[in-house]
Coordinates of C-alpha atoms in Angstrom, one line a residue:
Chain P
X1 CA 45.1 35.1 65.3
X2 CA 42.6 36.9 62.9
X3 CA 38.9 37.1 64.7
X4 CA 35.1 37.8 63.1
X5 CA 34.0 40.8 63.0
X6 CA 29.9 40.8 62.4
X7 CA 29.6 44.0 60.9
X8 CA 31.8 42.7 58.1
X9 CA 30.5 39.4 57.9
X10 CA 27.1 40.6 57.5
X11 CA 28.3 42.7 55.2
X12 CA 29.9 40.0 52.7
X13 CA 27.0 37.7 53.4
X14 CA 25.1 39.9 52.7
X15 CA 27.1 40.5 49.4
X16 CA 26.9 36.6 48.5
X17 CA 23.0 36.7 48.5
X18 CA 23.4 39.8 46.0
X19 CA 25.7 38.9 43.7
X20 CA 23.6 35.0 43.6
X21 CA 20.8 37.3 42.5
X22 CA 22.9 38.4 39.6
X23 CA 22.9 35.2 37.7
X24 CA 19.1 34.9 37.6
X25 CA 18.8 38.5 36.5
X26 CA 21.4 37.4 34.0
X27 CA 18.8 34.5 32.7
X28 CA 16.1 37.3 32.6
X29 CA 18.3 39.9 30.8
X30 CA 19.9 37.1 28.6
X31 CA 16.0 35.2 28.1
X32 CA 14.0 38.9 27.3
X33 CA 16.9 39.2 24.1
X34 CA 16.7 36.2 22.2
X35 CA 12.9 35.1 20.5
X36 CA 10.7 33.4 22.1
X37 CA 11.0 29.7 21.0
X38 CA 14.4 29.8 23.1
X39 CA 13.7 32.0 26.1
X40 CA 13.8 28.3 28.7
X41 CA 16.7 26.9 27.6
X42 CA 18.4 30.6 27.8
X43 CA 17.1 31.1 30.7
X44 CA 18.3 27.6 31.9
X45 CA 21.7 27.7 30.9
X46 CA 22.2 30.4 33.6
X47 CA 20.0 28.5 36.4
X48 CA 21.3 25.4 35.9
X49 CA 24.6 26.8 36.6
X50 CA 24.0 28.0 39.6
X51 CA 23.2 24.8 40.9
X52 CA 26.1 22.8 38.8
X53 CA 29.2 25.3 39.6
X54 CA 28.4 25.9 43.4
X55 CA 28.6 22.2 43.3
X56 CA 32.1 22.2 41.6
X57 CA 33.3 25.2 43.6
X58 CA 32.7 23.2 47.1
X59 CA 34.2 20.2 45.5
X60 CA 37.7 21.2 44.1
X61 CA 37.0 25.1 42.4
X62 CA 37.6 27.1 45.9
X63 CA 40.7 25.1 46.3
X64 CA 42.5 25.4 43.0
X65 CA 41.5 29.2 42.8
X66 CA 42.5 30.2 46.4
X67 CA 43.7 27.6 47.8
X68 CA 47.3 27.7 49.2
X69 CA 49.5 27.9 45.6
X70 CA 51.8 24.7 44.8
X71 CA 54.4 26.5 44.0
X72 CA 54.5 28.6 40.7
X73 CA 52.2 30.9 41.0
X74 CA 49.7 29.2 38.7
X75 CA 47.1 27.1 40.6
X76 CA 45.9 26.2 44.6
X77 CA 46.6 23.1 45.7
X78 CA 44.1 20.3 47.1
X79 CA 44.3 21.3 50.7
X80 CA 41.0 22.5 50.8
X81 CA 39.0 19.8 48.2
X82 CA 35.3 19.5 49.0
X83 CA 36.2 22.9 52.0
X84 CA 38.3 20.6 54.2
X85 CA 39.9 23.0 56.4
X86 CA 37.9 25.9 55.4
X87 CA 36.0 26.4 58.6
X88 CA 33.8 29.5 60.4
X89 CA 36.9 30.8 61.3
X90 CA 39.0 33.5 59.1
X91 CA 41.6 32.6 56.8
X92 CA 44.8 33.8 57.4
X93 CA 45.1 35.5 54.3
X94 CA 41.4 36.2 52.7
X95 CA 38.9 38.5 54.3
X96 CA 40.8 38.2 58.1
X97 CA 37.9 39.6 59.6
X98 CA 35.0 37.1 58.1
X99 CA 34.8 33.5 58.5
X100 CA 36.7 31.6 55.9
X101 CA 33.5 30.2 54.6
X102 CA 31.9 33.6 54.2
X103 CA 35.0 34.3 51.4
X104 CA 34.5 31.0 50.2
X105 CA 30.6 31.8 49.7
X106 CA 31.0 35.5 48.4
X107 CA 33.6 33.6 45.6
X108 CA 31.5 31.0 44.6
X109 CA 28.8 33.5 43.3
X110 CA 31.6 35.1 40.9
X111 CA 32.7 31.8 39.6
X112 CA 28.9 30.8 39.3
X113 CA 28.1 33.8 37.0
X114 CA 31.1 34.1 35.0
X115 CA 30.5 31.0 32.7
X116 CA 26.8 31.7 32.7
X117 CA 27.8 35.1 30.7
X118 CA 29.4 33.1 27.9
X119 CA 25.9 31.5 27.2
X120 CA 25.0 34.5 25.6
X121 CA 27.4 34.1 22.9
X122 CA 26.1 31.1 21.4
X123 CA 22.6 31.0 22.6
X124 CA 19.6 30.0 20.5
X125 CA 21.7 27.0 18.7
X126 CA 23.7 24.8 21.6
X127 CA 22.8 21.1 23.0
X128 CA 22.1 21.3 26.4
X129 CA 24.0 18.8 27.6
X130 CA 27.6 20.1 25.8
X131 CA 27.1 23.6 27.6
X132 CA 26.8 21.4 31.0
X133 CA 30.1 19.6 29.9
X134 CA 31.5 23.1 28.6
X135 CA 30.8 24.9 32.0
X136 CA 32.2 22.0 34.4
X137 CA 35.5 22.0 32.2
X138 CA 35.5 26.2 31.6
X139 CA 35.3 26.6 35.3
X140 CA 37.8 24.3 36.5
X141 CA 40.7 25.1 33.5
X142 CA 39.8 28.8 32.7
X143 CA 37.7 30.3 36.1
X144 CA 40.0 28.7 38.1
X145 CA 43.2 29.8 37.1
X146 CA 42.5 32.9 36.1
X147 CA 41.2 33.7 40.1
X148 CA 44.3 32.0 41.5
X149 CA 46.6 34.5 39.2
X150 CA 44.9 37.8 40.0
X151 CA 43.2 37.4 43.4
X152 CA 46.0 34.7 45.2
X153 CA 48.5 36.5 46.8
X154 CA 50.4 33.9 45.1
X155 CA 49.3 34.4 41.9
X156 CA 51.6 35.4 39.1
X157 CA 49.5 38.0 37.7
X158 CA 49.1 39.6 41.8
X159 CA 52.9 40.0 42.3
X160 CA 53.0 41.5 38.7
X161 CA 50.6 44.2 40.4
X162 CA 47.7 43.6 38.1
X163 CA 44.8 45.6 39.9
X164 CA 41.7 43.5 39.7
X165 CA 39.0 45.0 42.5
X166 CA 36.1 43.0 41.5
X167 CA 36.8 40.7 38.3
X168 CA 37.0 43.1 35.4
X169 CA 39.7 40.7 33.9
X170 CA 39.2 37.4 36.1
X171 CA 35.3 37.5 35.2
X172 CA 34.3 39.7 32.3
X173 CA 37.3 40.2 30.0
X174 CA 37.8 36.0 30.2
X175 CA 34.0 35.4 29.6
X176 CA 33.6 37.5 26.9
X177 CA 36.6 36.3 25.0
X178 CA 35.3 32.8 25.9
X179 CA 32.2 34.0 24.3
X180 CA 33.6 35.3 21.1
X181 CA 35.7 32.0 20.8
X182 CA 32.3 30.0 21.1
X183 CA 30.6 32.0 18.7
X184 CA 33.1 31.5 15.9
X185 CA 33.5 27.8 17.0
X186 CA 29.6 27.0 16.8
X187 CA 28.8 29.2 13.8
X188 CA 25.9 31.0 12.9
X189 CA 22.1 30.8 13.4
X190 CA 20.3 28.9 11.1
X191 CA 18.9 31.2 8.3
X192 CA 19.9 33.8 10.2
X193 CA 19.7 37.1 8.0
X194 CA 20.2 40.2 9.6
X195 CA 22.9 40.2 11.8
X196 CA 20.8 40.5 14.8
X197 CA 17.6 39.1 16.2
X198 CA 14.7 41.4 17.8
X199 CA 14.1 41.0 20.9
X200 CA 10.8 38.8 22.0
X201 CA 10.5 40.8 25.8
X202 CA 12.4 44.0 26.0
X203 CA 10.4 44.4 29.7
X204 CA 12.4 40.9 30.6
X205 CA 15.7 42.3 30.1
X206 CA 15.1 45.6 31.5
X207 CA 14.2 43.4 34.6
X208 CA 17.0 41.7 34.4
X209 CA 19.3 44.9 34.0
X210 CA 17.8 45.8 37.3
X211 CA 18.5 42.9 38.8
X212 CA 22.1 42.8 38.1
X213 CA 22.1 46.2 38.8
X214 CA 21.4 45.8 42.3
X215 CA 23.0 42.6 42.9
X216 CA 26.4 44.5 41.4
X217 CA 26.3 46.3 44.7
X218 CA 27.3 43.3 46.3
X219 CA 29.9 42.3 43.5
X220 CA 32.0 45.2 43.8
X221 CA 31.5 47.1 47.2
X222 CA 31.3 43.2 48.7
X223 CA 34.8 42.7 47.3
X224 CA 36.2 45.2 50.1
X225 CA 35.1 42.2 52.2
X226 CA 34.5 44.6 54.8
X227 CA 31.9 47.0 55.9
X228 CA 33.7 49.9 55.5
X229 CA 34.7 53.1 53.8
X230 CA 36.4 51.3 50.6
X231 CA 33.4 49.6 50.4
X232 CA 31.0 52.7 50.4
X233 CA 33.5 54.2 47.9
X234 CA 33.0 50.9 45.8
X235 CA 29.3 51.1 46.1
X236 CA 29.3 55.0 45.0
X237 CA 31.4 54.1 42.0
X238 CA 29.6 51.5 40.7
X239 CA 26.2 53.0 40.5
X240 CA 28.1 56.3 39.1
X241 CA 29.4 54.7 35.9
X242 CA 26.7 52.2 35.3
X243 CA 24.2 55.6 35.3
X244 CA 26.8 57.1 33.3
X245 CA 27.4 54.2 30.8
X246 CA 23.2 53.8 30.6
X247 CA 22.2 57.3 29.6
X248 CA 25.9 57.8 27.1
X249 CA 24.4 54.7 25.3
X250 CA 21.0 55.7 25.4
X251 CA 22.6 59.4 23.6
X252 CA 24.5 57.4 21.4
X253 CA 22.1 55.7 19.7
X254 CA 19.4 58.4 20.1
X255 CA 21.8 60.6 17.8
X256 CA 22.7 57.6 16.0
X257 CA 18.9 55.7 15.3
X258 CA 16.6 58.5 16.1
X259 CA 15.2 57.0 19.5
X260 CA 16.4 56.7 22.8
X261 CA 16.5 53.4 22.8
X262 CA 15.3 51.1 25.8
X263 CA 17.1 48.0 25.4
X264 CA 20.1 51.0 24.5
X265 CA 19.5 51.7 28.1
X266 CA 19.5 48.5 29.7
X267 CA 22.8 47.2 28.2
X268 CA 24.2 50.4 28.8
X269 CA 24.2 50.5 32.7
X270 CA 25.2 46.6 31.9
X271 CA 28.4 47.7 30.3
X272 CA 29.4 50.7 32.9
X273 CA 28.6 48.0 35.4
X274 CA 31.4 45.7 33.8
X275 CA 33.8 48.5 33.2
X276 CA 34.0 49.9 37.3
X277 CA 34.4 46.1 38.4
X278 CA 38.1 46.2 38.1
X279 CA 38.9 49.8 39.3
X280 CA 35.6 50.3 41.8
X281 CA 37.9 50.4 45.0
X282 CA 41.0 52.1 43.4
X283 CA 39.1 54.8 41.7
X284 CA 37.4 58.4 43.3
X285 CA 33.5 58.9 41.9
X286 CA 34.7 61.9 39.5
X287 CA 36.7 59.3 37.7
X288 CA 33.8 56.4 37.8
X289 CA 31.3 59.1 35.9
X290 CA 34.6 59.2 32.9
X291 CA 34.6 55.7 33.3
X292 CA 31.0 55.0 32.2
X293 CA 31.0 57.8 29.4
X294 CA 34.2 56.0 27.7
X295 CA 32.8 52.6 27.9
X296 CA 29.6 53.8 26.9
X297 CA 31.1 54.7 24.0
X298 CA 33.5 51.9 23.3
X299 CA 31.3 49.2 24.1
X300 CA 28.3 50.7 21.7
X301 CA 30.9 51.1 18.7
X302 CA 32.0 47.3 19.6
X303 CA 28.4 46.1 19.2
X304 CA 28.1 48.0 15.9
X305 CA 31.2 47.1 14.6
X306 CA 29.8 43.0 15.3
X307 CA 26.6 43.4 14.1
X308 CA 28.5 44.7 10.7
X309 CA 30.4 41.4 10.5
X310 CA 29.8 37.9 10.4
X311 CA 30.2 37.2 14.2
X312 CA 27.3 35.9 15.3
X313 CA 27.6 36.8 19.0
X314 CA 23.9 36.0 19.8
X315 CA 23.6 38.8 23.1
X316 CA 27.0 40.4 22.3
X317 CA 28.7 39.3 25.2
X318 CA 32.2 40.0 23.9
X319 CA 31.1 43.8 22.8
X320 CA 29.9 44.5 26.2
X321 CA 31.9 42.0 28.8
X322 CA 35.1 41.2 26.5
X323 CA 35.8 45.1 25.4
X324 CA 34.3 46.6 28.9
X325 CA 36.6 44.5 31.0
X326 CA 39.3 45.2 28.8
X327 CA 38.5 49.0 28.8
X328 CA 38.1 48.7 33.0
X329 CA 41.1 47.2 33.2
X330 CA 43.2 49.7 31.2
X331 CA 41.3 52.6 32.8
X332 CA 42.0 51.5 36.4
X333 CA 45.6 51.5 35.2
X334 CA 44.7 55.4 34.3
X335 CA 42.4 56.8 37.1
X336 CA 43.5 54.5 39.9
X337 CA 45.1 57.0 43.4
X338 CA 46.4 56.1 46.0
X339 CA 44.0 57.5 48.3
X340 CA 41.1 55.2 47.3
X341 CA 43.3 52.1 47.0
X342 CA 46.7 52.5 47.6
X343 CA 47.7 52.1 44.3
X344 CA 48.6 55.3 41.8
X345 CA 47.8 55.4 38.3
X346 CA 48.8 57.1 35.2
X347 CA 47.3 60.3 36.3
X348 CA 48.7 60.3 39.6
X349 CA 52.4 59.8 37.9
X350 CA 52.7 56.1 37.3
X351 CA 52.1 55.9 34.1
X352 CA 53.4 52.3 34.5
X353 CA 50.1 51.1 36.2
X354 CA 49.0 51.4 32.5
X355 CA 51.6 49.0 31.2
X356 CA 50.9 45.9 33.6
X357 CA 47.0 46.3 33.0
X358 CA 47.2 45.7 29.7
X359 CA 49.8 43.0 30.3
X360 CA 47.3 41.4 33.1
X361 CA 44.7 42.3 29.9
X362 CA 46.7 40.3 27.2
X363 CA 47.7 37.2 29.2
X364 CA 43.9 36.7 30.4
X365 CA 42.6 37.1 27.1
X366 CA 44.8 34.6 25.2
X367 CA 44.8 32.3 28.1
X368 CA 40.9 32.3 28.1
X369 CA 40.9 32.5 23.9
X370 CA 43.1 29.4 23.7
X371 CA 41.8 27.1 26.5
X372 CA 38.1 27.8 25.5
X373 CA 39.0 26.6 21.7
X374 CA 40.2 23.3 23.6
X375 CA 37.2 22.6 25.7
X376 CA 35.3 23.5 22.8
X377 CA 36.9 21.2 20.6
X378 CA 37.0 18.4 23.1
X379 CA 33.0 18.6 24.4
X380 CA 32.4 18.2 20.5
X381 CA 34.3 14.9 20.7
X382 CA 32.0 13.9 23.3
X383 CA 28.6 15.2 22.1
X384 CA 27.7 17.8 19.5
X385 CA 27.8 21.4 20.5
X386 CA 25.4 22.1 18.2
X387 CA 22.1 20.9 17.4
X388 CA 20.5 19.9 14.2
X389 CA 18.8 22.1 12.3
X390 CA 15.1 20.9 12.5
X391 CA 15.6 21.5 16.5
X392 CA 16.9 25.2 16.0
X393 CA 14.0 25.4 13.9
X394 CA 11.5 24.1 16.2
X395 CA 13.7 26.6 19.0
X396 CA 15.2 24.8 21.7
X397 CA 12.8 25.1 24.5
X398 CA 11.0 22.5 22.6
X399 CA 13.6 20.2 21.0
X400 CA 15.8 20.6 24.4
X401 CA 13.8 20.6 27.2
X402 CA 10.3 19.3 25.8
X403 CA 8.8 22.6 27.3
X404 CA 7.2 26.0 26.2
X405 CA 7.3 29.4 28.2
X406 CA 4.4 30.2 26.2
X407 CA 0.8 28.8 25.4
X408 CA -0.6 30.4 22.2
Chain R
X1 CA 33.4 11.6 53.0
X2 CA 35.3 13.9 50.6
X3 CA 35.8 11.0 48.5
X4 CA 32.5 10.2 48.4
X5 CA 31.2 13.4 47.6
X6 CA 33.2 13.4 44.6
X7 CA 32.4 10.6 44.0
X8 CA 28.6 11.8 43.9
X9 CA 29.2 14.7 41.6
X10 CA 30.8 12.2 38.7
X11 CA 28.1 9.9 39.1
X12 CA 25.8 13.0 37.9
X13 CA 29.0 13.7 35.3
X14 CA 28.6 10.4 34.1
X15 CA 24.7 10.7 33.7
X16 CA 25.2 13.8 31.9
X17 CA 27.5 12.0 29.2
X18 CA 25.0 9.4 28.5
X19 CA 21.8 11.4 28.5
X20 CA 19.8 12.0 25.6
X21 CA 20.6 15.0 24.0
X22 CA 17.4 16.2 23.4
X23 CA 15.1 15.7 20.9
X24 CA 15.8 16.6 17.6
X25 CA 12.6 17.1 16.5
X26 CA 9.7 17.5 18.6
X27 CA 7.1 14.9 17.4
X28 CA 4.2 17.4 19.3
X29 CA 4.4 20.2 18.6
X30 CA 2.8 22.7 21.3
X31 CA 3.9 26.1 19.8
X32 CA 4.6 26.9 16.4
X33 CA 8.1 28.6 15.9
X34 CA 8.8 32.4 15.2
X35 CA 9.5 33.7 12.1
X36 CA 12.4 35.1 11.1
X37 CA 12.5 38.8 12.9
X38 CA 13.5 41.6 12.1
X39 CA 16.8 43.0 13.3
X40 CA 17.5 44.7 16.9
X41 CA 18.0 48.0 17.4
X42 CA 20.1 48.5 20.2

């Protein structure tokens, strides 16, 4: 009979409260990039979702991602709708050493910010009220799944040996595939010229980085679910390759622009940040630091390549969460050893770690690609995604939610 | 009480169908909007 342990459920409450900070640091990072008629509603698309998918999550999302599988690997069962039977005392699988709802908390912040990240994509042109409709639907028939694959002991994807420490592929590589879907399905920005937009508060965002920043600590070093060594190791890699990723970007576009940029900075340590997710507990700190140089440089030559086509990915979420989860994913395939996680990688001699990563990376991506073109499809039906054009004009904050964030 | 706590959420679901979907112009305006920027740098 598993019992509590308080130093590791401190720990993972603890980690719940910081990864919950993330999604308002999200809305500040995602709020500071776009202009200023739609900083609200950007900002609202991420706060509102805190409150509508840790309503979901209690009612039937913790069940069908972890609850006991119903047979083919593919989806929990309703034995735990609205957490009936998920109690104060452990699972007997999840986190043995926490209370059950502990786990169940520490989840719900993941599956909170995941479809707030996709908001990104097509921000500064989408009805309220669709993205509502979007996120309830994304949650339960992308989120949902996908968890139950990597993270069940069940899932398909788990007894393939798909390593997944912290959600590089269940979170980041399915929201920012989600995001570039969205973007093509919506369409572009009304007179939108240049392929990008300057930013209306580059201070914002740089609080926001921060913000996610810290709350990644409980993200990845909370998903040893203990307060332990695994964790520490977590914690160490994480801030490793996010520094790394931030100043690489920073070079990158110093040598590539002229300046260091700031906002170069900001979505740097955002993109390391993505990339240790999957491998931060199955990787040593000498490998995080060649983690965030790599996806430093992928992820800026992803947001180049996009601002030279007709994408309009509004924040780049599929530069820096679609290719850095990807890139995580495959590099935990490369730099994961044994004596961090248990498992061996391609440079400790199994090189086929490498081959089920990007198998784990493939299935989530056209799993999330096609079942975000239906939702998208099927919210239209209901109410358009996007809104007219006298409303983008006016900017959302306005025309959406009858408010300003500025006086003149 | 799980049923009626489903039961809650769709009557929110349901609101959320049949609520306005903003205006699509504002008849007051309070801020005048941006003009086009330039592009980002990052």
């Amino acid at each position: 009979m598993p019992t509590v342990d308080t130093g590791d459920t401190a720990w993972v409450l603890m980690s719940a409260a910081l990864v919950m900070l993330m999604t308002p640091g999200l809305a500040l990072f995602y709020g500071g990039l776009v202009r200023r008629k739609n900083v609200l509603s950007t900002i609202m698309h991420s706060f509102f979702i805190l409150g509508l998918v840790s309503v979901t999550w209690v009612l039937w999302g913790y069940t069908l991602a972890f609850g006991p599988d119903t047979g083919l690997g593919l989806i929990g069962g309703l034995d735990w709708l609205a957490l009936e039977g998920v109690t104060g005392e452990p699972s007997d699988v999840y986190a043995t050493t926490v209370p059950h709802l502990a786990f169940m908390a520490f989840q719900m912040m993941f599956a909170i910010i995941t479809p707030a990240l996709i908001s990104g994509a097509f921000a500064e042109r989408k009805r309220f009220k669709a993205f509502v409709l979007f996120a309830v639907a994304w949650s339960t028939f992308v989120y949902a799944p996908i968890a139950h694959w990597v993270w069940s002991p069940d899932g398909w994807l788990f007894g393939l040996g798909v390593l997944d420490f912290a959600g590089g592929t269940v979170v980041h590589l399915s929201s920012g595939v989600a995001a570039l879907v969205a973007a093509l399905y919506v369409g572009r920005r009304t007179g939108l010229i240049e392929p990008a937009t300057e930013p209306h508060d580059v201070p914002m965002t740089v609080l926001g980085a921060g913000l996610l920043w810290f709350g990644w600590f409980g993200f990845n070093a909370g998903s040893a679910v203990g307060a332990n060594g695994l964790a520490a190791t977590a914690f160490v890699t994480t801030n490793t390759a996010a520094a790394m990723a931030a100043i690489t970007w920073v070079t990158i576009s110093w040598l590539h622009k002229g300046t260091p940029s700031v906002l170069g900075a900001a979505i740097g340590a955002v993109a390391g940040l993505v990339a240790i997710t999957p491998a931060a507990g199955f990787v040593t700190p000498a490998a995080s630091i060649l983690i965030g140089l790599g996806v430093g440089v992928v992820c800026y030559g992803a947001a180049q390549l996009r601002l030279r086509s007709r994408i309009d990915d509004a924040l780049d979420v599929f530069a820096v969460h679609g290719v850095g989860g990807a890139f995580g994913a495959i590099a935990t395939g490369i730099f994961a050893t044994a004596a961090v996680g248990g498992v061996d990688g391609a440079l400790a001699g199994n090189g086929g770690q490498v081959v089920t990563q990007l198998i784990g990376v493939a299935v989530v991506a056209a799993y999330s690609a096609a079942v975000t073109s239906a939702i998208l499809f099927l919210v239209n039906l209901v109410t358009p995604i996007r809104v007219t054009g006298d409303a983008e004009e006016s900017g959302l904050d306005l025309a959406q939610h009858g408010e300003v964030a500025y006086q003149p | 009480m799980v049923i009626a706590a489903l039961a809650a959420f769709a009557v929110l679901l349901i609101a959320w169908i049949v609520a306005p979907g903003g205006a699509a112009t504002s008849a007051t305006p309070i801020a005048a909007p941006d003009a086009e920027p330039a592009p980002a740098g990052a």
